Each structure stands twice: as structure tokens, then as C-alpha cells.
Short mmCIF file of N, CA, C and O in Angstrom, two decimals:
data_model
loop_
_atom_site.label_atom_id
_atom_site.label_comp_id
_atom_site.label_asym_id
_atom_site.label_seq_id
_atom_site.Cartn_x
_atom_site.Cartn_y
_atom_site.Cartn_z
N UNK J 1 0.85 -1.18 0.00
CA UNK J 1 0.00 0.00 0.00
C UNK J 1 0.89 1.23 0.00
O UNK J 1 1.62 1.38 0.98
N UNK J 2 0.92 2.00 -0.83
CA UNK J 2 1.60 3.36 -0.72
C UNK J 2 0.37 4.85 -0.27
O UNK J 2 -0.72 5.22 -0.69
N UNK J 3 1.22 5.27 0.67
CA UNK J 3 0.47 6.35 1.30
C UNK J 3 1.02 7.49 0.94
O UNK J 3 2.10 7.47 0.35
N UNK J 4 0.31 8.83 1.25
CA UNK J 4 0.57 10.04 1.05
C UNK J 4 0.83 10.88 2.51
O UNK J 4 -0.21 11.08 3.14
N UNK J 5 1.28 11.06 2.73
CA UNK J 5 1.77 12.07 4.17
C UNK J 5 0.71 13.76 3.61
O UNK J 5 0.72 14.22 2.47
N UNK J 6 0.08 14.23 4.58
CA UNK J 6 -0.37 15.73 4.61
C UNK J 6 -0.78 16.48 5.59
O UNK J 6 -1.66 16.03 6.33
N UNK J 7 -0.25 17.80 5.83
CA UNK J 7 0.32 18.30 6.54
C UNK J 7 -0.77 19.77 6.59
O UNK J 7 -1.30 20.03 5.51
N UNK J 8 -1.03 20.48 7.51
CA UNK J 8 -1.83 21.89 7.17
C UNK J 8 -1.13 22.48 8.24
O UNK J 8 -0.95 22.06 9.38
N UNK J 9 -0.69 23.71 7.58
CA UNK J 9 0.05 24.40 9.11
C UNK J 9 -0.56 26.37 8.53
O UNK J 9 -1.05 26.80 7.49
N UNK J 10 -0.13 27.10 10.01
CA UNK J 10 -0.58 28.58 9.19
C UNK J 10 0.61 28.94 8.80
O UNK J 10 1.59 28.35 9.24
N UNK J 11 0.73 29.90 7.98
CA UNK J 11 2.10 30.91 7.90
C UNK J 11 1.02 32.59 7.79
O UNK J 11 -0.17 32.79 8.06
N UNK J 12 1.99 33.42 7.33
CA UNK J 12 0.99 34.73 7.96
C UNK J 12 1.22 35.41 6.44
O UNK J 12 0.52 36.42 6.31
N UNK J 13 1.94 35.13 5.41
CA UNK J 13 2.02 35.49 4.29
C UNK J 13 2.03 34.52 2.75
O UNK J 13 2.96 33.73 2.57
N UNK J 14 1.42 34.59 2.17
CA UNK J 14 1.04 33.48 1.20
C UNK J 14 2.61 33.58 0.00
O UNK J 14 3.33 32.65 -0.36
N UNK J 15 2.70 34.88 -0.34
CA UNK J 15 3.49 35.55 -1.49
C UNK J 15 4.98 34.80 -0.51
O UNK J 15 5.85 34.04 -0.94
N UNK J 16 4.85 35.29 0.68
CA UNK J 16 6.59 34.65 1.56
C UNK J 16 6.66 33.42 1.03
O UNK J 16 7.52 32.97 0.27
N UNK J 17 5.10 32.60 1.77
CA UNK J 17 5.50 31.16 1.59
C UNK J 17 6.10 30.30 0.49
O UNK J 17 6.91 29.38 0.41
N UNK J 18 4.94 31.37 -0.74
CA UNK J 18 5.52 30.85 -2.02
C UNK J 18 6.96 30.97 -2.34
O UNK J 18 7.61 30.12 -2.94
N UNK J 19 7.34 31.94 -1.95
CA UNK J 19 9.07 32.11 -2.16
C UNK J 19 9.99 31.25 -1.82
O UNK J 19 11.01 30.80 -2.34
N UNK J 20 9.17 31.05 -0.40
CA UNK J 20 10.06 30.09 0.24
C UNK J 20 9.89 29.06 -0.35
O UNK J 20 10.58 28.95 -1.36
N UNK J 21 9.09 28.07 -0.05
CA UNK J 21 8.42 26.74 -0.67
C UNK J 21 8.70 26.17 -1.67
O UNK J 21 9.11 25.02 -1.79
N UNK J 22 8.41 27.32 -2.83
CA UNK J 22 8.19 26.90 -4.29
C UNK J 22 9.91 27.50 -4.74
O UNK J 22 10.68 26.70 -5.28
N UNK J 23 10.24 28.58 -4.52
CA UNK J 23 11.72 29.15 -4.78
C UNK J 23 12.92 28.58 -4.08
O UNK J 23 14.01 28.31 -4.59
N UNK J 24 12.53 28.43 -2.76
CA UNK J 24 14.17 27.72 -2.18
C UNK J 24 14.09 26.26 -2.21
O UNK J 24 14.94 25.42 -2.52
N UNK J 25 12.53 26.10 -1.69
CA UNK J 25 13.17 24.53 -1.50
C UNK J 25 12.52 24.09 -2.64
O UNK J 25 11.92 23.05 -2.37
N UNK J 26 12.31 24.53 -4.19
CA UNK J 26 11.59 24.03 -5.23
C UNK J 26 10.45 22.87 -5.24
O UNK J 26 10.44 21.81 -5.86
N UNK J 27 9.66 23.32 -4.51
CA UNK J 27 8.11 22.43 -4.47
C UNK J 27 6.84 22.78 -5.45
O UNK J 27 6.39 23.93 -5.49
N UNK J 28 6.49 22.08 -5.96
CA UNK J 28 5.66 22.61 -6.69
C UNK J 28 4.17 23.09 -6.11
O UNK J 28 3.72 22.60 -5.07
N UNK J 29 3.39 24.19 -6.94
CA UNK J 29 2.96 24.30 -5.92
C UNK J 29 1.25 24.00 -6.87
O UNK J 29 1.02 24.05 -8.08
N UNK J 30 0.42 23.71 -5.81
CA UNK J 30 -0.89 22.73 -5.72
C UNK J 30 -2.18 24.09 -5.76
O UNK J 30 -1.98 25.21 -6.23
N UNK J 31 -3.36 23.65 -5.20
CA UNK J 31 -4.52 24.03 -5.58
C UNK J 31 -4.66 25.36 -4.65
O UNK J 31 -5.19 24.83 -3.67
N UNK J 32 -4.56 26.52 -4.37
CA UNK J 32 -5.24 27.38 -4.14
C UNK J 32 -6.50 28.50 -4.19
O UNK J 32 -7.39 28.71 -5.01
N UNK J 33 -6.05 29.24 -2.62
CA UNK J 33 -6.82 30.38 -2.86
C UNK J 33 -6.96 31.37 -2.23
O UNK J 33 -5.82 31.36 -1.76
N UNK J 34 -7.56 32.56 -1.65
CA UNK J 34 -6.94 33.61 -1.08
C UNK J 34 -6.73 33.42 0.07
O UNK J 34 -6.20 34.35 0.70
N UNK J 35 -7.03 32.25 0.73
CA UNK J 35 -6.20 31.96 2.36
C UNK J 35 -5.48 30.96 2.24
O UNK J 35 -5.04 30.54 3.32
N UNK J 36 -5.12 30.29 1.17
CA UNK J 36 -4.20 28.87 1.69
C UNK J 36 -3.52 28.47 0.31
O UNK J 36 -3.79 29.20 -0.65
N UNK J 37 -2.88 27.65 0.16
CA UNK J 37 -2.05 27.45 -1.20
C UNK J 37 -1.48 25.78 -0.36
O UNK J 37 -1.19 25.47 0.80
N UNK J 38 -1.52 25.07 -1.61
CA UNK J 38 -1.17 23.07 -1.78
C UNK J 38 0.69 23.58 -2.13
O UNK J 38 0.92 24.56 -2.84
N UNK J 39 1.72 22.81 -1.58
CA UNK J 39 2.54 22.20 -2.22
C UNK J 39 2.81 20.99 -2.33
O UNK J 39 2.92 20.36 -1.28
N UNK J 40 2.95 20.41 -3.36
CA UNK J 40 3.86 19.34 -2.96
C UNK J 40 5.02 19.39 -2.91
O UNK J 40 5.85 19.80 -3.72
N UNK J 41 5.16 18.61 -1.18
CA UNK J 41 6.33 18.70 -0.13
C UNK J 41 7.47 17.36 -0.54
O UNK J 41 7.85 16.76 0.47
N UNK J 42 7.98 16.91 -1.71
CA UNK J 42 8.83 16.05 -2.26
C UNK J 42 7.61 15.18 -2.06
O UNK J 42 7.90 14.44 -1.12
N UNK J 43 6.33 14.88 -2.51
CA UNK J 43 5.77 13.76 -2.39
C UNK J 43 4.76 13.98 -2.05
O UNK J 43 3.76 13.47 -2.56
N UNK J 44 4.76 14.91 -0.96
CA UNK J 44 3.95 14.99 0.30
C UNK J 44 2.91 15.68 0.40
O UNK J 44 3.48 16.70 0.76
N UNK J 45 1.53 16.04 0.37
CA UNK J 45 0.81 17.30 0.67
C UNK J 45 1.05 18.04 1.43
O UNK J 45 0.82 17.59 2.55
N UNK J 46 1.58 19.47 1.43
CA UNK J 46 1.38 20.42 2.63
C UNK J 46 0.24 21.63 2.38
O UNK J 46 0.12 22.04 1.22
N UNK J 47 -0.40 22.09 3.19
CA UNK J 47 -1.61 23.34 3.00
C UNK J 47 -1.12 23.89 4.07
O UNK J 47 -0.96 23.70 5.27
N UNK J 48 -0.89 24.83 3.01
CA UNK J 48 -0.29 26.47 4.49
C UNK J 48 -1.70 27.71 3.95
O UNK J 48 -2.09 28.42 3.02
N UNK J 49 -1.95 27.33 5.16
CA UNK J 49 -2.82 28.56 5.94
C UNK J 49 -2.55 30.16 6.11
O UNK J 49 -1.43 30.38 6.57
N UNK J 50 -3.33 31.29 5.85
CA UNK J 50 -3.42 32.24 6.67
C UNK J 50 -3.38 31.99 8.11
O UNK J 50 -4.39 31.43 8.52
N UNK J 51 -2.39 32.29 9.08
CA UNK J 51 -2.78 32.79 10.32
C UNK J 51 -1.40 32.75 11.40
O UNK J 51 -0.43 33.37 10.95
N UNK J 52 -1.29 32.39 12.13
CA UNK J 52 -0.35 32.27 13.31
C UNK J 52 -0.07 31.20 13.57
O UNK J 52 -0.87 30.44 14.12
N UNK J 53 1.37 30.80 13.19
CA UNK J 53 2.07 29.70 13.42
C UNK J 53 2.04 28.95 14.84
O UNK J 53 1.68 29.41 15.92
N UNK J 54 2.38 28.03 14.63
CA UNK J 54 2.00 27.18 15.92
C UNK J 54 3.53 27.32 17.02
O UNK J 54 4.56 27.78 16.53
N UNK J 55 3.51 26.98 18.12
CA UNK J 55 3.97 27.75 19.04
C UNK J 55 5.22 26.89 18.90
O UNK J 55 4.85 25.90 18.26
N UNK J 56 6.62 26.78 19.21
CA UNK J 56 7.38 25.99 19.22
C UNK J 56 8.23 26.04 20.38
O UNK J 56 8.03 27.11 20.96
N UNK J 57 9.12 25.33 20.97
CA UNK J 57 10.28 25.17 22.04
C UNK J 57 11.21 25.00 21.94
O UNK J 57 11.14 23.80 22.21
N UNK J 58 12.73 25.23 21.68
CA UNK J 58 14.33 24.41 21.45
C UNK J 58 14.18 23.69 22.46
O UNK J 58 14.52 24.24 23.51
N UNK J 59 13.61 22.21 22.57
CA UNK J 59 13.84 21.48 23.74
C UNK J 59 13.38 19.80 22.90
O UNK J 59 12.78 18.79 23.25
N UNK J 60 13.86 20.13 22.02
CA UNK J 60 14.81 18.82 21.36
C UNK J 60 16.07 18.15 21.46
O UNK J 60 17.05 18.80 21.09
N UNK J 61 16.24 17.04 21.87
CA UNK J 61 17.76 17.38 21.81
C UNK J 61 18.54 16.30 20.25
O UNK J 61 18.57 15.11 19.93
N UNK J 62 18.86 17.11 19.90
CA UNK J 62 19.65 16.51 18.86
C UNK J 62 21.57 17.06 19.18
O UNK J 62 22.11 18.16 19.09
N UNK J 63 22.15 15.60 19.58
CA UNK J 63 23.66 15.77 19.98
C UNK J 63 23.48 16.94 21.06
O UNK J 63 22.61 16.92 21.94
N UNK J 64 24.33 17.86 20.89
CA UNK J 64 24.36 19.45 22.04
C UNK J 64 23.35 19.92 21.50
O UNK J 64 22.78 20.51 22.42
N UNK J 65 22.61 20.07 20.38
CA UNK J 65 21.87 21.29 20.04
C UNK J 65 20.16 20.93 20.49
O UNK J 65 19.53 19.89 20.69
N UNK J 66 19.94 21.87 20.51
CA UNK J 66 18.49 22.11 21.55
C UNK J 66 17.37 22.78 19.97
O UNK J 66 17.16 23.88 19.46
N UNK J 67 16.93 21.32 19.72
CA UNK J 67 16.06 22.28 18.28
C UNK J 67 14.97 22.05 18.79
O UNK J 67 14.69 21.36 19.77
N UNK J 68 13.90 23.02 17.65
CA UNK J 68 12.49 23.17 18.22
C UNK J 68 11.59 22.01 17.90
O UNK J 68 11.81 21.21 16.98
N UNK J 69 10.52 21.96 18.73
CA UNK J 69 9.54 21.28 19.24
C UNK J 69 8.55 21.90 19.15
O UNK J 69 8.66 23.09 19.48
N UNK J 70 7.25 21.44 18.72
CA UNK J 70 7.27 20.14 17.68
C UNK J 70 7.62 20.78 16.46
O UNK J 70 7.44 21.99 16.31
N UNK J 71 8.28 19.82 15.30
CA UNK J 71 8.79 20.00 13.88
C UNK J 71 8.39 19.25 13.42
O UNK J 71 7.72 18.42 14.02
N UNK J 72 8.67 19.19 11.75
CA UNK J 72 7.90 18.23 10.70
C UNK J 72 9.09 18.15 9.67
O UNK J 72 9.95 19.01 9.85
N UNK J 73 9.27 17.43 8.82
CA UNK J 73 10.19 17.24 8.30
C UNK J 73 10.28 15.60 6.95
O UNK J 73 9.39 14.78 6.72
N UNK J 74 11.13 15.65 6.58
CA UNK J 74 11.24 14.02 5.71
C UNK J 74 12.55 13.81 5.89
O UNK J 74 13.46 14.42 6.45
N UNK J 75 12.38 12.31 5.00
CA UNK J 75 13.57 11.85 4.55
C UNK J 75 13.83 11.37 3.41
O UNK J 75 13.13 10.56 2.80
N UNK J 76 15.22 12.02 2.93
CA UNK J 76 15.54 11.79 1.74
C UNK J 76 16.78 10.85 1.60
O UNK J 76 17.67 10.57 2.41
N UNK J 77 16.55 10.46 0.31
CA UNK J 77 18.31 9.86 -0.03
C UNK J 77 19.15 10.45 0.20
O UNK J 77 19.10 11.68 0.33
N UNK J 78 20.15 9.79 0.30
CA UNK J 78 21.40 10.99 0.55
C UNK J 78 21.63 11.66 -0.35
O UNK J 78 21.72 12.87 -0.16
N UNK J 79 21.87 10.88 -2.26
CA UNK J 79 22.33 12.46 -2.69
C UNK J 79 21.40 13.55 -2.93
O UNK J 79 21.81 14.69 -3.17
N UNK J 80 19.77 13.15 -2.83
CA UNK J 80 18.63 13.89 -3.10
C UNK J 80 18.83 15.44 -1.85
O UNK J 80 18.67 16.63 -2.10
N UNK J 81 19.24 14.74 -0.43
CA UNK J 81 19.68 15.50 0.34
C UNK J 81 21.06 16.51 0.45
O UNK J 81 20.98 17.67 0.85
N UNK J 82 21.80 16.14 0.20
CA UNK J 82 22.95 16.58 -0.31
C UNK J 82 22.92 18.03 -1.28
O UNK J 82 23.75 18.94 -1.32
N UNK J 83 21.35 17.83 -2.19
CA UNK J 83 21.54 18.83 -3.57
C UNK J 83 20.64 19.84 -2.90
O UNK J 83 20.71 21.00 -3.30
N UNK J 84 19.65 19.46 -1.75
CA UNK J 84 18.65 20.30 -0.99
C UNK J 84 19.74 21.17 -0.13
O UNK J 84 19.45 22.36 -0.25
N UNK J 85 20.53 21.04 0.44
CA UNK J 85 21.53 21.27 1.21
C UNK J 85 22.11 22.14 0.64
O UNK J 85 21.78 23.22 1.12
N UNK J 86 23.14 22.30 -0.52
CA UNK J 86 23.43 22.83 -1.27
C UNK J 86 22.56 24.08 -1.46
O UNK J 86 22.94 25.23 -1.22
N UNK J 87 20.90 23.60 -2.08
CA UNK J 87 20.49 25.06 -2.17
C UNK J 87 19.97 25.74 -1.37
O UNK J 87 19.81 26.93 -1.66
N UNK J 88 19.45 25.18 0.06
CA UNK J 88 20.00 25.81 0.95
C UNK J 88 20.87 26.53 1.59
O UNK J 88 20.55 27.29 2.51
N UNK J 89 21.92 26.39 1.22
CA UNK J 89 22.90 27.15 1.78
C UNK J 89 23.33 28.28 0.58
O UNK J 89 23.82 29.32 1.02
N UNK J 90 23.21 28.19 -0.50
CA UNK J 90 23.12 29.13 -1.79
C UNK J 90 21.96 30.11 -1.58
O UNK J 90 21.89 31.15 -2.23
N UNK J 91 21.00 29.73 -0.60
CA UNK J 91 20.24 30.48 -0.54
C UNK J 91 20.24 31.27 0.65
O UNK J 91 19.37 32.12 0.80
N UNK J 92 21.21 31.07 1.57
CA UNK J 92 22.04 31.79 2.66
C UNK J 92 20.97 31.54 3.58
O UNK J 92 20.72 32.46 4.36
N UNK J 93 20.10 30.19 3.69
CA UNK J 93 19.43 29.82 5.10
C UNK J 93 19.85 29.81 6.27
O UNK J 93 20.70 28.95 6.50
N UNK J 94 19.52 30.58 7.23
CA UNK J 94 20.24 30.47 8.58
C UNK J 94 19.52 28.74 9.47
O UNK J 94 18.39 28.34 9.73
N UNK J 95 20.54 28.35 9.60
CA UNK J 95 20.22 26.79 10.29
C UNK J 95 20.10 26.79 11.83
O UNK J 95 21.09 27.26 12.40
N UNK J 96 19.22 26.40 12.55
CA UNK J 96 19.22 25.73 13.44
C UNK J 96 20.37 24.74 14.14
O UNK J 96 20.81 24.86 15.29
N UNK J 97 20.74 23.76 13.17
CA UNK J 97 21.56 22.99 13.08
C UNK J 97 22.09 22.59 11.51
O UNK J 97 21.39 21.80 10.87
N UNK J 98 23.16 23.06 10.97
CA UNK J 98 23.93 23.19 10.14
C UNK J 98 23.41 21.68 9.40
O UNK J 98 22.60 20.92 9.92
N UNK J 99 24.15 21.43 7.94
CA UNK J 99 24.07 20.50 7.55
C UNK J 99 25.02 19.12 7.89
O UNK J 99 26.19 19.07 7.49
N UNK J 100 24.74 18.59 8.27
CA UNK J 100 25.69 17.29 9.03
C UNK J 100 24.97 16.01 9.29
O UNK J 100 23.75 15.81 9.30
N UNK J 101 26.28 14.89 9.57
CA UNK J 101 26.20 13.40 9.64
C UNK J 101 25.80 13.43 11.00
O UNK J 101 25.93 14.48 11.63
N UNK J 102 25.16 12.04 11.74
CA UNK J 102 25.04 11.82 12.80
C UNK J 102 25.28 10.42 12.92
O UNK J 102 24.85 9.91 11.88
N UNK J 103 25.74 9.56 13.66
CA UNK J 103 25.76 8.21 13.93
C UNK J 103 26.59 7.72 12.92
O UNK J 103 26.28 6.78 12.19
N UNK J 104 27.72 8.38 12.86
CA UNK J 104 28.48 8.08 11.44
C UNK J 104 29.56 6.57 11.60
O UNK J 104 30.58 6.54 12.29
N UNK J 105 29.10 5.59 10.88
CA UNK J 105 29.57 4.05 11.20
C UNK J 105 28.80 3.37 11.65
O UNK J 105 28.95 2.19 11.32
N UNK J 106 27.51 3.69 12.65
CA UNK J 106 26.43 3.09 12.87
C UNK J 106 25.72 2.80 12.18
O UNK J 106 25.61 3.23 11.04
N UNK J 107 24.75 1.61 12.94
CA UNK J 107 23.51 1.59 12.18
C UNK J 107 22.42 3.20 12.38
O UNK J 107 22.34 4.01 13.31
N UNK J 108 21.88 3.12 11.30
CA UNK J 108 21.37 4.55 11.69
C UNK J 108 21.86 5.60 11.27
O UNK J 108 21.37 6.71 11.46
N UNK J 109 22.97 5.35 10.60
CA UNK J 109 23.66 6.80 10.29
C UNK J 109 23.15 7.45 9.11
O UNK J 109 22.96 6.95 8.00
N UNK J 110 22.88 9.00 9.64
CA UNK J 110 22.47 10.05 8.80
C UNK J 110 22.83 11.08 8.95
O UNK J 110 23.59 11.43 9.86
N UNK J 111 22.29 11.88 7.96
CA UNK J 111 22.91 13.22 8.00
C UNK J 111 21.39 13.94 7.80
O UNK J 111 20.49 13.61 7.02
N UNK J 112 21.42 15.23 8.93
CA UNK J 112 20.47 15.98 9.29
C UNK J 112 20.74 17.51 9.54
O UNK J 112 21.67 17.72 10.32
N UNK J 113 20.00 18.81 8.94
CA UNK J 113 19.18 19.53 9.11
C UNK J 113 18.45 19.89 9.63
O UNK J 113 17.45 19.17 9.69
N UNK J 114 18.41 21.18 10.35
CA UNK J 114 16.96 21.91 10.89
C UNK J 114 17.13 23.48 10.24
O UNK J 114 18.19 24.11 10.21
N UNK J 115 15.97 23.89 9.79
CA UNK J 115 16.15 25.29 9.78
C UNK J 115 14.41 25.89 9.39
O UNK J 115 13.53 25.21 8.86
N UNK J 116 14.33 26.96 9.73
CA UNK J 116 12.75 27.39 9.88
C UNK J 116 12.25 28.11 8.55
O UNK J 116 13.04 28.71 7.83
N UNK J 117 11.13 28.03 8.33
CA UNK J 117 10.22 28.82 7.27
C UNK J 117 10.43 29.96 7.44
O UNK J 117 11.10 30.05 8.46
N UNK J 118 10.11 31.54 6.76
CA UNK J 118 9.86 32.56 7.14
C UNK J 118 9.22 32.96 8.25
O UNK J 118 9.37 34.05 8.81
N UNK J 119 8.49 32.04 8.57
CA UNK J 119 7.31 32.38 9.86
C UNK J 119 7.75 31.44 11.17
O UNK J 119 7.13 31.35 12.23
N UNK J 120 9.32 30.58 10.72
CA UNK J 120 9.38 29.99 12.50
C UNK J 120 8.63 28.95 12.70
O UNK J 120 8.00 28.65 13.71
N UNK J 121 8.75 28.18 11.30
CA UNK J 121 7.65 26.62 11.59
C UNK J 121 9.27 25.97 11.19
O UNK J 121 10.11 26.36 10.38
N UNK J 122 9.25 24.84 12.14
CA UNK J 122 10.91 24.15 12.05
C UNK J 122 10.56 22.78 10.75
O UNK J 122 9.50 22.20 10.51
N UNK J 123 11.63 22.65 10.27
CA UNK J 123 11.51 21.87 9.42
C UNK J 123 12.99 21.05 9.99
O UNK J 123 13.88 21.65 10.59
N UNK J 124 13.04 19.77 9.72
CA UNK J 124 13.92 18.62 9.81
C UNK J 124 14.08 18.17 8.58
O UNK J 124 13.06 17.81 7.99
N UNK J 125 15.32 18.07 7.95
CA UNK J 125 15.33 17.35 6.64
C UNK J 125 16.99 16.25 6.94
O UNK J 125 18.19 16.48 7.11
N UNK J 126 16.09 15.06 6.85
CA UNK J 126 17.13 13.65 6.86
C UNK J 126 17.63 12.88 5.77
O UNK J 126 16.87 12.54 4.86
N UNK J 127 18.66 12.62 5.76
CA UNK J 127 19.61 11.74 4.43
C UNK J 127 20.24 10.76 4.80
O UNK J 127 20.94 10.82 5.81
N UNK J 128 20.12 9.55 4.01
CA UNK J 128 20.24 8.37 4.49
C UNK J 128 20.61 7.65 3.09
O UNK J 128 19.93 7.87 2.09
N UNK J 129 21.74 6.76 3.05
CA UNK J 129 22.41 6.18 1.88
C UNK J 129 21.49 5.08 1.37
O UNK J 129 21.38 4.62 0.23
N UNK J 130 20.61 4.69 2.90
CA UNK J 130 19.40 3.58 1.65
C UNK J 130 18.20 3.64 3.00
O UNK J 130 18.26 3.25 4.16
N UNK J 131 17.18 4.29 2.24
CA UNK J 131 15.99 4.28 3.24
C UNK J 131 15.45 3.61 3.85
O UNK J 131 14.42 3.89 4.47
N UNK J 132 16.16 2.26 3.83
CA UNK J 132 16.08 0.98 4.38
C UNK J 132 16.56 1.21 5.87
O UNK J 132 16.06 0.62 6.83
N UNK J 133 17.40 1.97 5.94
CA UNK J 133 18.31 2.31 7.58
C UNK J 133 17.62 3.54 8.45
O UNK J 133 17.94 4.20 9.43
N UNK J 134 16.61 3.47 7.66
CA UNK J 134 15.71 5.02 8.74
C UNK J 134 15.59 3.96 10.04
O UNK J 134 16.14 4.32 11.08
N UNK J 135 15.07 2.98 10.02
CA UNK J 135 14.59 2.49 11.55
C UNK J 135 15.79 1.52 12.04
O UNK J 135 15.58 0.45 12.62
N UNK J 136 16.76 1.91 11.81
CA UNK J 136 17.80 0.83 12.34
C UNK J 136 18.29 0.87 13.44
O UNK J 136 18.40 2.08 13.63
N UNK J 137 18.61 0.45 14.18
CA UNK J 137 19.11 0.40 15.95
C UNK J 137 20.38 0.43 16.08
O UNK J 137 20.90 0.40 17.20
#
């Protein structure tokens, strides 16, 4: 059975989101209208809203760094991740947590991302050499 992941969150500007969304992280973008706009999120449905983002905490812990709570995020292949990364940082995103490996030699090992929307909604983006090792111990 293959499923679809979808997501509805607010942001407070439609024209930002699109910039962001559709311009940095190249998503295409889905069905709108004067309060909300579809992307697809590499796959995924997202519907961003008119209104006030949802509240968040740095009281994650990933290694030393303290990222926010709650976040949403995927996972990609590694080099699919790798080229997101790239234009991310071409696009002079300020990170949360920089682009980097974690569990490197382990089972489990990936390389992870955090960094926020215009409006301070956290995003997590994960890379993994075979998506087979997302749940590995």
C-alpha cells in the first residue's frame, strides 16, 4: 500500500511562503486560494494557511543542540539530500543545526538539518544512503 503524508500548518504570508516553498526549496505548488495554497512537499501534501504559526520550544535534543519542538520534516536519499543542502545554503538559510552526519559508522547513520520557514515553523530534513536504515538500531 503506498500512502501520502499531509500536513496543514498557518504561515501569515502566502506571497513569503511561495518564495520560500516553491523558490528555495523548489516544491511545486498545488490548488489554491486567497487563504491557503497546496505544495507538494517532495511527495507529500502540505496546506499552508493564513494565520499564526504554531507555538514551538528548542527542547529537542539533537547531539548538544536544543532544536524546536514540535517540527515536521522528511527523509531523503542521501544524494537527493545533499543537492537540498546545497540550495540551501546558496540560498544563505540560517540553520538551526547546520548540515551534518550523525551516527556516522552506525547503524542509523544520517545526515540531518533543521532550519525554519519565514514564519518559525521548524523543518527537519534527513539523508540516508538507503531508506532501508531510517529504523535501524
Amino acid at each position: 500500500m503506498k500512502s501520502l503524508f499531509h500536513l496543514a500548518f498557518n504561515v501569515r504570508n502566502l506571497d513569503l511562503a511561495r518564495q520560500f516553498y516553491g523558490g528555495v526549496l523548489g516544491c511545486a505548488e498545488g490548488r489554491a486560494t486567497a487563504t491557503w495554497v497546496d505544495f507538494d512537499f517532495f511527495g507529500h501534501q502540505i496546506s499552508l494557511h493564513l494565520g499564526e504559526p504554531f507555538k514551538t520550544e528548542r527542547t529537542g535534543h539533537v547531539g548538544d543542540t536544543l532544536v524546536p519542538m514540535p517540527h515536521f520534516g522528511l527523509v531523503l536519499a542521501l544524494p537527493d539530500w545533499q543537492a537540498l543542502a546545497q540550495r540551501l545554503e546558496a540560498a544563505h538559510t540560517e540553520f538551526v543545526l547546520k548540515p551534518q552526519v550523525r551516527f556516522e559508522g552506525q547503524p542509523g547513520e544520517q545526515w540531518t538539518m533543521f532550519f525554519c520557514d519565514p514564519f518559525g515553523n521548524p523543518i527537519e530534513i534527513k539523508g540516508f544512503r538507503s531508506l532501508d536504515a531510517l529504523y535501524s538500531a
